[in-house]
Coordinates of C-alpha atoms in Angstrom, one line a residue:
M798 CA -213.3 -57.8 73.7
S799 CA -212.9 -60.4 71.0
D800 CA -216.8 -61.7 69.4
A801 CA -216.7 -64.7 71.1
T802 CA -215.7 -62.4 75.1
E803 CA -218.7 -60.5 74.2
T804 CA -221.3 -63.3 73.5
A805 CA -220.2 -64.7 76.3
A806 CA -220.7 -61.8 78.9
R807 CA -223.8 -61.7 76.7
F808 CA -224.8 -65.2 78.3
L809 CA -223.7 -64.4 81.5
S810 CA -226.0 -61.3 81.7
R811 CA -228.9 -63.1 80.1
T812 CA -229.5 -66.1 82.5
I813 CA -230.2 -63.6 85.2
D814 CA -232.3 -61.1 83.4
D815 CA -233.5 -62.2 80.4
I816 CA -233.7 -66.0 80.8
G817 CA -236.4 -65.6 78.1
T818 CA -234.3 -64.7 74.7
L819 CA -230.8 -66.5 76.0
A820 CA -231.7 -69.3 73.6
D821 CA -231.4 -66.0 71.0
L822 CA -227.6 -66.2 71.6
Y823 CA -227.4 -69.5 70.5
A824 CA -227.0 -71.0 66.4
E825 CA -230.1 -72.6 64.9
S826 CA -227.8 -75.6 64.8
V827 CA -225.6 -76.4 68.2
V828 CA -223.6 -78.8 69.7
I829 CA -223.5 -78.6 73.7
E830 CA -221.2 -80.8 75.2
M831 CA -221.3 -82.0 79.4
P832 CA -218.5 -84.5 80.1
F833 CA -218.6 -84.6 83.8
A834 CA -223.3 -84.2 83.7
A835 CA -223.7 -88.4 82.5
P836 CA -225.3 -89.9 84.2
L837 CA -227.8 -86.9 84.4
F838 CA -228.4 -86.0 81.3
P839 CA -226.6 -86.9 78.0
T840 CA -222.4 -85.9 77.7
V841 CA -223.6 -84.8 74.4
R842 CA -225.8 -83.4 72.5
H843 CA -226.7 -81.7 69.3
T844 CA -229.5 -79.6 69.2
T845 CA -231.4 -76.4 67.7
R846 CA -231.8 -73.1 68.9
E847 CA -235.8 -73.8 69.6
E848 CA -235.2 -76.8 71.9
L849 CA -233.0 -75.0 73.3
R850 CA -235.8 -72.2 74.1
A851 CA -238.2 -75.3 75.5
G852 CA -235.4 -76.8 77.6
F853 CA -235.1 -73.0 78.8
T854 CA -239.0 -72.6 79.3
R855 CA -239.4 -76.0 80.6
A856 CA -236.3 -75.0 83.5
S857 CA -238.6 -71.8 84.5
S858 CA -239.7 -73.5 88.0
R859 CA -235.8 -72.2 88.9
R860 CA -234.4 -68.9 89.4
Y861 CA -231.3 -68.0 88.6
T862 CA -230.9 -64.7 90.7
R863 CA -226.9 -63.9 90.2
V864 CA -223.3 -64.5 89.6
E865 CA -220.5 -64.0 91.3
N866 CA -216.8 -65.1 90.4
V867 CA -216.9 -64.2 86.8
R868 CA -214.4 -64.6 84.8
I869 CA -214.3 -63.9 81.3
L870 CA -210.9 -65.7 79.0
E871 CA -209.7 -64.8 75.8
T872 CA -208.1 -67.3 73.5
T873 CA -205.2 -67.0 71.0
D874 CA -208.6 -68.3 68.4
P875 CA -211.0 -65.1 68.7
C876 CA -213.5 -67.9 67.4
V877 CA -214.4 -69.6 71.5
A878 CA -213.7 -68.0 74.9
V879 CA -214.0 -69.3 78.8
I880 CA -216.3 -68.6 81.0
E881 CA -215.4 -69.1 85.0
Y882 CA -218.4 -68.3 87.7
E883 CA -221.1 -69.1 89.9
L884 CA -224.4 -69.3 89.0
H885 CA -227.4 -68.7 92.3
G886 CA -230.6 -69.2 93.1
V887 CA -233.8 -70.2 93.8
S888 CA -235.9 -73.9 93.5
A889 CA -239.2 -73.3 93.3
P890 CA -241.3 -75.8 95.1
G891 CA -239.7 -74.6 98.5
G892 CA -238.1 -71.6 97.7
A893 CA -234.2 -73.4 98.4
E894 CA -231.4 -70.9 97.5
F895 CA -228.8 -73.2 95.7
T896 CA -225.3 -72.0 93.5
L897 CA -223.8 -74.6 90.8
A898 CA -219.6 -73.4 90.0
Y899 CA -219.3 -73.8 85.7
I900 CA -216.8 -73.2 83.6
Q901 CA -217.7 -73.5 79.9
I902 CA -215.9 -73.0 76.6
I903 CA -217.5 -71.6 73.6
T904 CA -217.2 -71.6 70.1
V905 CA -218.4 -68.1 68.2
E906 CA -219.4 -68.2 64.7
E907 CA -221.0 -64.5 63.8
G908 CA -221.9 -63.6 67.1
L909 CA -223.5 -66.8 68.1
I910 CA -222.8 -70.6 70.5
V911 CA -222.3 -73.1 67.9
H912 CA -220.7 -75.5 70.5
S913 CA -220.6 -75.5 74.3
R914 CA -218.0 -77.3 76.3
D915 CA -220.0 -77.6 79.8
Y916 CA -218.4 -78.6 83.5
G917 CA -219.7 -78.6 85.8
S918 CA -220.3 -81.0 89.2
P919 CA -222.8 -82.9 89.0
V920 CA -223.3 -83.4 92.9
Q921 CA -224.1 -79.6 92.8
V922 CA -226.9 -79.6 90.3
A923 CA -228.2 -82.8 91.7
Q924 CA -228.8 -81.2 95.0
A925 CA -229.7 -78.4 93.8
F926 CA -232.7 -80.1 91.0
G927 CA -233.6 -82.6 92.9
L928 CA -232.1 -85.5 91.2
V929 CA -229.8 -87.3 93.7
D930 CA -231.4 -90.5 93.2
R931 CA -230.6 -90.4 90.0
L932 CA -227.7 -89.8 90.0
V933 CA -227.0 -92.5 92.8
A934 CA -229.0 -95.1 90.9
G935 CA -227.0 -93.8 87.5
I936 CA -223.8 -94.3 89.7
H937 CA -224.3 -97.7 90.6
G938 CA -225.5 -99.0 87.3

C-alpha cells in the first residue's frame, strides 16, 4: 500500500469511529475541491486543519454509522489515491437515515491530505441535511 492509500483507509475509519480526530489527517493548509457542490457549498476552499476541525464539530448533529462498497485505488502517482464509497448515517433531529455516494481523489504528503477533490451528489446531500430549498433556490438563481 502507498502512503496515500493508507491515509485513505484511515480517513474512512475515522469518519465512522473517531470523527473528532479526522482533521488530524489533513495538512495544516489544504485545498478542498467539490466540483458538484454548488450551490450548496463553495466549489473550491483553501482552508486550514483547524477550520476543518471546527466544521466537523459543527456537523456533529449527524452521525456517520458505516461505509460500504469501498474501493481504494492506487494510481501511478504514489501520493494520490482514489476512494469510492457509500457513507451511511443518521441526522438529528429526528434520526432520519441517509446514504451518500462519494468519490474522492486525495493527494497526500508526509501522511497528510494536502488536496482533496470530492465528488458527491448535491441532491443526496440536500436531502440528507435538510438543504433542498437551498439547492432549488440556487438552481433557479
